Short mmCIF file of C-alpha atoms in Angstrom, two decimals:
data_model
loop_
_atom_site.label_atom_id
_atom_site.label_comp_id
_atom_site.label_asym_id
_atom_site.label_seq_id
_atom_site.Cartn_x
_atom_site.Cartn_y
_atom_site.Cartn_z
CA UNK A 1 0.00 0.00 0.00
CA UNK A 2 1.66 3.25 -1.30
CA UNK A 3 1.15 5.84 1.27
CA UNK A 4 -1.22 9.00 1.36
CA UNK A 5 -0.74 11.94 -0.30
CA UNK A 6 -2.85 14.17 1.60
CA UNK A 7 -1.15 17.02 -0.10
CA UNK A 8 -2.36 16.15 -3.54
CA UNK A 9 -4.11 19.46 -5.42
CA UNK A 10 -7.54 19.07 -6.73
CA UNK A 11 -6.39 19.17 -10.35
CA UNK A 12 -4.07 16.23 -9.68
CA UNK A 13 -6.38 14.12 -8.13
CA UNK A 14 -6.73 10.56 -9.34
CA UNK A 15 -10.01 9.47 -7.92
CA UNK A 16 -12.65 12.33 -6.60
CA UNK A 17 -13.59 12.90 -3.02
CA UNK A 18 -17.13 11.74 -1.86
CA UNK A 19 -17.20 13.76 0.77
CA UNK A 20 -17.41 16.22 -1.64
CA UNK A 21 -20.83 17.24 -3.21
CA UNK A 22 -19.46 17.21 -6.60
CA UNK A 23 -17.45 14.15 -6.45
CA UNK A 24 -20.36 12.18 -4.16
CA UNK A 25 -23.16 13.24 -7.36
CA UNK A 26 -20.52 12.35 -9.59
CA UNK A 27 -20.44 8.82 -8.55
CA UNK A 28 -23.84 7.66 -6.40
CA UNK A 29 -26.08 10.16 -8.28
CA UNK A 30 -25.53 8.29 -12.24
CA UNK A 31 -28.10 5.65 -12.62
CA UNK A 32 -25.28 3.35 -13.93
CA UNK A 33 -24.07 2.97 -10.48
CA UNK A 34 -27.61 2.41 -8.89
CA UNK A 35 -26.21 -1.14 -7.20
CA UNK A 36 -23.30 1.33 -5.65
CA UNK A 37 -25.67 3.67 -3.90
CA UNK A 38 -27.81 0.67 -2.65
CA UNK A 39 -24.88 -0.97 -1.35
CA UNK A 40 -23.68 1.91 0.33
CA UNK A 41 -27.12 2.85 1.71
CA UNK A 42 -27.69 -0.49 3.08
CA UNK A 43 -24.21 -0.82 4.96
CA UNK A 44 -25.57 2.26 7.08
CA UNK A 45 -29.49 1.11 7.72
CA UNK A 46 -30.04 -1.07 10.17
CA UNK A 47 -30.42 -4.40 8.79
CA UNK A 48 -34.30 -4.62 9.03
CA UNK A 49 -34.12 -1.58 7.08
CA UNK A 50 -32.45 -2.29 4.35
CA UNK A 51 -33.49 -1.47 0.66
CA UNK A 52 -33.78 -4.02 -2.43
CA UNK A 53 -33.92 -1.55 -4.92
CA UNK A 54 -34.03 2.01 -6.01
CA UNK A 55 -37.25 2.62 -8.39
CA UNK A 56 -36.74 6.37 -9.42
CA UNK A 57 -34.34 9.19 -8.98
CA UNK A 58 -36.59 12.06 -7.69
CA UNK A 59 -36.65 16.31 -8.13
CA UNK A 60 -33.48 17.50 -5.75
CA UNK A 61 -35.48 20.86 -5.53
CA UNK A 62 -38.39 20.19 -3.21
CA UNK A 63 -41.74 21.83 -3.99
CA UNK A 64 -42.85 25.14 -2.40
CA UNK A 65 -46.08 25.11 -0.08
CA UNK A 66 -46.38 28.83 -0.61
CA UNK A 67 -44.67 31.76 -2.25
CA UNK A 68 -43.05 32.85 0.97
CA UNK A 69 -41.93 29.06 1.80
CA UNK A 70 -38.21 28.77 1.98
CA UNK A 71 -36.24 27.09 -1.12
CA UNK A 72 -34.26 24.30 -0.27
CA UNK A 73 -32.20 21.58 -2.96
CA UNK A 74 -31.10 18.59 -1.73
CA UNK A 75 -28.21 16.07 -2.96
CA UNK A 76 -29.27 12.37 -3.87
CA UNK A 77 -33.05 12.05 -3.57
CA UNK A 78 -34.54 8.26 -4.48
CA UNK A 79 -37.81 6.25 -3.99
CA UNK A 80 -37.51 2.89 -3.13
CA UNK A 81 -39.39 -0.56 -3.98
CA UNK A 82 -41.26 -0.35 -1.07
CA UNK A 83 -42.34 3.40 -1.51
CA UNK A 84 -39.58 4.89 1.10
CA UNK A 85 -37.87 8.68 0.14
CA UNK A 86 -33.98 8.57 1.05
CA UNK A 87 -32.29 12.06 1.13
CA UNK A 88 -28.85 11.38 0.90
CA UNK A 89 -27.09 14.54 2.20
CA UNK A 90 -23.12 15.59 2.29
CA UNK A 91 -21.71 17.99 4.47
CA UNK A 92 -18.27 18.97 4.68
CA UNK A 93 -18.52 22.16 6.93
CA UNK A 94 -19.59 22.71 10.06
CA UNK A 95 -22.86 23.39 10.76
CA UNK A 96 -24.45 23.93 14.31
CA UNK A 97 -27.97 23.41 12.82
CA UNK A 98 -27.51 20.89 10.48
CA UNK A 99 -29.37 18.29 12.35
CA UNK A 100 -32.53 21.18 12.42
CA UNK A 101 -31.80 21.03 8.87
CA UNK A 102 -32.20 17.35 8.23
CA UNK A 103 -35.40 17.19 10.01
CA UNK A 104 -36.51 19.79 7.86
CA UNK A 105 -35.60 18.22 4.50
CA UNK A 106 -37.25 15.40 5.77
CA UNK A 107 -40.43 16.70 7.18
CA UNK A 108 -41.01 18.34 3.46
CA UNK A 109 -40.85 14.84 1.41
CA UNK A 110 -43.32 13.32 4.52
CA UNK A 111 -46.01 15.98 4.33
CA UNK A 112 -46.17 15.77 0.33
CA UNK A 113 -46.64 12.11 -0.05
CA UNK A 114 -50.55 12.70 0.38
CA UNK A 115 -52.60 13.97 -2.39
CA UNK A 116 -56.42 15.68 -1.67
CA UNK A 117 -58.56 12.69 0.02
CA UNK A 118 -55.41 10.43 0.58
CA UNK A 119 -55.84 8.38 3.60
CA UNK A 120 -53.04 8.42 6.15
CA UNK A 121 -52.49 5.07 6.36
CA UNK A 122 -50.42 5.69 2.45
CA UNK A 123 -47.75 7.66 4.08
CA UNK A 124 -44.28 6.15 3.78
CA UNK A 125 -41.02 6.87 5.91
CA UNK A 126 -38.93 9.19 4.77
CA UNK A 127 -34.88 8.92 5.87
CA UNK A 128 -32.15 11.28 5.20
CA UNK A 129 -29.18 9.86 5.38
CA UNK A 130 -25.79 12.15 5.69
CA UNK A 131 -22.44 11.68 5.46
CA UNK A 132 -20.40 14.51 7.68
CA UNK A 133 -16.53 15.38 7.39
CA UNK A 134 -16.80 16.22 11.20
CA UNK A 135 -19.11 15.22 14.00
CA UNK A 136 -22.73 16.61 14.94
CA UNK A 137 -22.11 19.77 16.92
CA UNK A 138 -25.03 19.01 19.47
CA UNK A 139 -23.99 15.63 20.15
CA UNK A 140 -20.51 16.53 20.78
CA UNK A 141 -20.95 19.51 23.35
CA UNK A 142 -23.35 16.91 24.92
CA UNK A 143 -22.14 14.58 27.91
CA UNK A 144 -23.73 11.75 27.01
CA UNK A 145 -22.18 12.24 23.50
CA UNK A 146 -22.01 8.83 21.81
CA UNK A 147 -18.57 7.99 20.18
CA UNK A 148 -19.90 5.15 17.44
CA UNK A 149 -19.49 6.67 13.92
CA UNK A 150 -23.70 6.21 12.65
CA UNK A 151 -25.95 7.57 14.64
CA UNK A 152 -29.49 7.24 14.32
CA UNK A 153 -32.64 9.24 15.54
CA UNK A 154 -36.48 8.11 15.37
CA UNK A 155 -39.55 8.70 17.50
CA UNK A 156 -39.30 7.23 20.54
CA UNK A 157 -41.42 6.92 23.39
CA UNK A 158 -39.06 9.40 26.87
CA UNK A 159 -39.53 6.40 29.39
CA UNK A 160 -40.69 3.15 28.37
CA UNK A 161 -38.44 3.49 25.09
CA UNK A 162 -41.55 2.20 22.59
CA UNK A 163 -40.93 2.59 19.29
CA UNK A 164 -43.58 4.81 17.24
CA UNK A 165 -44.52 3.95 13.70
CA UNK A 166 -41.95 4.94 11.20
CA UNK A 167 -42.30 8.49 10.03
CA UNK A 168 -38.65 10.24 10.06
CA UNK A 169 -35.38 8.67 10.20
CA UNK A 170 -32.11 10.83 10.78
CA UNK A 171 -28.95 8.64 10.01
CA UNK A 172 -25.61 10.33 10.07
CA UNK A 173 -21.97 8.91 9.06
CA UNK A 174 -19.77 11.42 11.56
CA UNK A 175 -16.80 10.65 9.96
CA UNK A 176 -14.90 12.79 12.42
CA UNK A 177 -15.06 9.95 14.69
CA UNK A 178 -13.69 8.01 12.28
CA UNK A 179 -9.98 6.86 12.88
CA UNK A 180 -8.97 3.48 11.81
CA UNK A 181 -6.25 3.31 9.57
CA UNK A 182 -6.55 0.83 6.50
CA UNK A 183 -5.22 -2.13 7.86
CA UNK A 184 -7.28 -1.78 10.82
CA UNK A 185 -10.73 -1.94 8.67
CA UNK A 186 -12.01 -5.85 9.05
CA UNK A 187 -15.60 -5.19 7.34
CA UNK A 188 -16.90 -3.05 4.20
CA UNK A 189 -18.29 -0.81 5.93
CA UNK A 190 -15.25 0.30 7.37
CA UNK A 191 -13.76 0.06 3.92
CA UNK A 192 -16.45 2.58 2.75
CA UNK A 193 -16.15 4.79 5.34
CA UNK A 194 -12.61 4.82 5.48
CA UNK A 195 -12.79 5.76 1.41
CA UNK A 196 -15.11 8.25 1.86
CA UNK A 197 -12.54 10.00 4.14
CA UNK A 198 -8.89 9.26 2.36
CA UNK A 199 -10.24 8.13 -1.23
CA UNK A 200 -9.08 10.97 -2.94
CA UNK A 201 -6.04 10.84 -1.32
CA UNK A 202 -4.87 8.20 -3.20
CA UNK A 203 -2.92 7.65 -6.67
CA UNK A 204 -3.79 4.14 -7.09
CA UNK A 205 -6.45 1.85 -5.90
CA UNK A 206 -4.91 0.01 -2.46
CA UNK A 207 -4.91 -3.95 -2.53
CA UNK A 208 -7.54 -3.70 0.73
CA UNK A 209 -10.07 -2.03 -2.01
CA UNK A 210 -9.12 -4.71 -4.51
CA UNK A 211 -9.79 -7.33 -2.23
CA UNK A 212 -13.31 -6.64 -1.78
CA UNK A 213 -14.99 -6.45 -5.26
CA UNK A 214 -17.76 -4.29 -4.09
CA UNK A 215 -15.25 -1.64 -2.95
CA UNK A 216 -13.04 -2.55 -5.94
CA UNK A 217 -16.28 -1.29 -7.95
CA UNK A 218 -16.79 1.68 -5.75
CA UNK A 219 -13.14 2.75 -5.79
CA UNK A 220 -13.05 2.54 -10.17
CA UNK A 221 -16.55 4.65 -10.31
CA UNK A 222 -14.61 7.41 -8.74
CA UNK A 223 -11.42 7.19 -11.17
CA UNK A 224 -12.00 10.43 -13.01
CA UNK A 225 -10.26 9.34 -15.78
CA UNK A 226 -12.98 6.97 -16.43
CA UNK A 227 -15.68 10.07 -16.47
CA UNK A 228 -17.65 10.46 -20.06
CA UNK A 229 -16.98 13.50 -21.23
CA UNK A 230 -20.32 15.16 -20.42
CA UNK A 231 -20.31 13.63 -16.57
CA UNK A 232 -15.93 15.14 -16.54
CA UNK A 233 -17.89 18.62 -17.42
CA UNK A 234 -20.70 18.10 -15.37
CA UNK A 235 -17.95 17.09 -12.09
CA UNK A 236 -16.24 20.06 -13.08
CA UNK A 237 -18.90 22.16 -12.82
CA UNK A 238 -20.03 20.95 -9.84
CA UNK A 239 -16.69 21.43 -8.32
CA UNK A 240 -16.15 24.98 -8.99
CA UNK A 241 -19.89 25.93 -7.74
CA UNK A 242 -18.81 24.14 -4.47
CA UNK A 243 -15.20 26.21 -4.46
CA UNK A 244 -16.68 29.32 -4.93
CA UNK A 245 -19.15 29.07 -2.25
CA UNK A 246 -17.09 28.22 0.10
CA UNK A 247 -14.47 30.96 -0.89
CA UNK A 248 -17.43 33.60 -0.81
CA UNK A 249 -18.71 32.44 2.66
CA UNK A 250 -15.16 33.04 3.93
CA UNK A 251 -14.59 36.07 2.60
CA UNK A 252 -18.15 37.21 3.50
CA UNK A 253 -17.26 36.44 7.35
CA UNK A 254 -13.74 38.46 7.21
CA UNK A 255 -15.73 41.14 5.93
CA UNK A 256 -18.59 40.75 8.22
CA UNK A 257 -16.01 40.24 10.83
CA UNK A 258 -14.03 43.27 9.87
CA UNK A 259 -17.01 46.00 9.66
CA UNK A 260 -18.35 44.52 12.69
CA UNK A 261 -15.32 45.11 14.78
CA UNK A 262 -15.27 48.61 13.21
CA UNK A 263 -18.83 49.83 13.72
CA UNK A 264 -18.61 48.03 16.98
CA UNK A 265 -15.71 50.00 18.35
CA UNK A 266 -17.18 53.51 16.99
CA UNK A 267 -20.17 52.81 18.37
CA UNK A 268 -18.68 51.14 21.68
CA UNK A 269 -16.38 54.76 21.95
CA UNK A 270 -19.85 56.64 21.71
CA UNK A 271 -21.82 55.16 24.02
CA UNK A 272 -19.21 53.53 26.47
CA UNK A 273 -21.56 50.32 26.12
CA UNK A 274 -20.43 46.42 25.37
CA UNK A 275 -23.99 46.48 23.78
CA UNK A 276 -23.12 48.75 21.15
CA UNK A 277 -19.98 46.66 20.39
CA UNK A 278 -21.77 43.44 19.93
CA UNK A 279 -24.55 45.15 17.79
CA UNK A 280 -21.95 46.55 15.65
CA UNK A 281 -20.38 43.35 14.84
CA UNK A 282 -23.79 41.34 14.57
CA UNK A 283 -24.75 43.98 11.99
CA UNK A 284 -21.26 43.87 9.95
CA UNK A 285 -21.32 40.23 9.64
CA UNK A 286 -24.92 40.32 8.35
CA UNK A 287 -24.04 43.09 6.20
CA UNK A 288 -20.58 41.57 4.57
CA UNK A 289 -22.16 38.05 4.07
CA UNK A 290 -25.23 39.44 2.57
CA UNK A 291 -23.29 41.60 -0.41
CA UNK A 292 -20.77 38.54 -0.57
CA UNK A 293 -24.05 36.67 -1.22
CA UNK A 294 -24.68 39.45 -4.04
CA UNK A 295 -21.61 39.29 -5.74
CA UNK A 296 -21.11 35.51 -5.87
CA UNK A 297 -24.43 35.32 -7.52
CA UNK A 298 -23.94 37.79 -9.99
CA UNK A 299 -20.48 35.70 -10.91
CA UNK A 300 -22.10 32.59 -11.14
CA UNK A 301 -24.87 34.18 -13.14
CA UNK A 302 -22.05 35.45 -15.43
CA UNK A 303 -20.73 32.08 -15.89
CA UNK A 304 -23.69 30.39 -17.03
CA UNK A 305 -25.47 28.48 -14.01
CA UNK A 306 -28.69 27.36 -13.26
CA UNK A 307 -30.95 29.64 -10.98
CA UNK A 308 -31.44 26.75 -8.75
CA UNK A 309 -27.51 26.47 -8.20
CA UNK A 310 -26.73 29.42 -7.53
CA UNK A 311 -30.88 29.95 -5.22
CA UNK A 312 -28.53 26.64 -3.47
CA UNK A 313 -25.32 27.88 -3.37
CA UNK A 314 -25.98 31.55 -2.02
CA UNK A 315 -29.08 31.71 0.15
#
């Protein structure tokens, strides 16, 4: 096994990153790797859970219950054999509501299964499943915080622990928790885990991947070289949406930060008050992110994307 290269530049990578969106749609969101996404799915339900087969690839942009409802597009959404939704979300950055956000996601697909006169008995459960580069930031400020790697949330009953019907399931890969080396990983879910956290790290497929013809399959769907054309583009794409995001959140919070501390310390010299401080920054970081916002839209517009990408990428 050749060792990691954890210093390898995106435009040298070998094989992309699934912990990436780009690089996760890239691979688990083409239809010719439907038997990947199942297998993956099914090596993080529980096993009375798991799924025989994916019927349809559904709308990533969920519909809006009114004009003033808030937008939201989603990563990998599917429909099962037996009727289930399964929101397959990444997340790379840290997020102190992202479990808030999961619910949310999932709480939209549940209520929109019924049609006019439907009978209640028709609704299905609805799971999102995530995949996070770090850990949920509720569970680890907590001190009961668990230190398995999947986590799972349902309804269940405070004391007697019951079970209720299946509505909403929240599963989440922390892969922050995540530490054994390659060696160390004895089953494939390991394997998968561990590739969704070093994959692109690597220049060639390791024998450990090879071994297991599953992950053997998994590792070769994310070997850009192999990429059509159109799907290279697509990835691309994808890729420098992502980038650009991120770069304009950052630079929207040491802007935000900046005028913050600015109007904060005029206004603290005024009025001799911490209040006046805090206010100042609260209202510099809202103010920097929200033109940051502005002018990463207008340069995606420029380049040619979709409104939904950029409605996604910006706010």
């Amino acid at each position: 096994m050749e060792p990691l290269n954890q210093n390898l530049p995106i435009d040298d990578r070998i094989f992309v990153s699934l912990l990436e969106d780009s690089g996760f749609k890239a691979v688990m969101a083409d239809k010719a790797n439907k038997q990947l996404l199942i297998g993956l799915l099914n090596e993080v339900l529980p096993p009375h859970d798991r799924i025989a087969d994916i019927v349809q690839y559904l709308d990533r942009e969920q519909g809006l219950d009114t004009v003033n409802s808030k937008k939201t597009v989603l990563d990998l959404v599917c429909l099962t054999d037996d009727g289930r939704t399964i929101d397959i979300e990444i997340q790379r950055k840290k997020d102190a509501y992202f479990f808030q956000r999961c619910f949310y996601y999932a709480a939209g697909y549940y209520h929109r299964k019924l049609s006019k006169g439907d009978k209640y008995k028709l609704l299905k459960p609805v799971y999102v499943i995530s995949f996070l580069a770090g850990e949920l930031s509720f569970e680890k400020n907590d001190g009961k915080k668990p230190d398995k790697v999947i986590t799972r949330y349902m309804m269940q009953e405070e004391t007697s622990k019951i079970f209720a019907p299946t509505t909403i399931i929240c599963i989440f890969a922390q892969l922050g928790r995540f530490s054994l080396k390659l060696e160390e990983c004895k089953t494939r879910r390991d394997l998968l885990l561990y590739w969704f956290k070093y994959g692109d790290t690597y220049e060639t497929l390791p024998q450990e991947i090879k071994d297991d013809p599953f992950m053997e399959r998994v590792g070769e769907a994310c070997r850009i070289a192999g990429f059509s054309e159109e799907k290279y583009e697509t990835y691309l794409l994808d890729m420098k949406t992502g980038l650009d995001y991120e770069w304009g959140l950052d630079c929207a919070r040491d802007e935000g930060l900046e005028e913050g501390l600015k109007r904060g310390r005029e206004e603290g010299r005024e009025e001799g008050r911490m209040e006046g401080r805090e206010e100042g920054r609260e209202e510099g970081r809202e103010e920097g992110v929200k033109l940051k916002a502005f002018e990463t839209a207008r340069k995606m517009l420029a380049d040619g994307l979709s409104i939904d990408l950029i409605a996604k990428y910006t706010g």
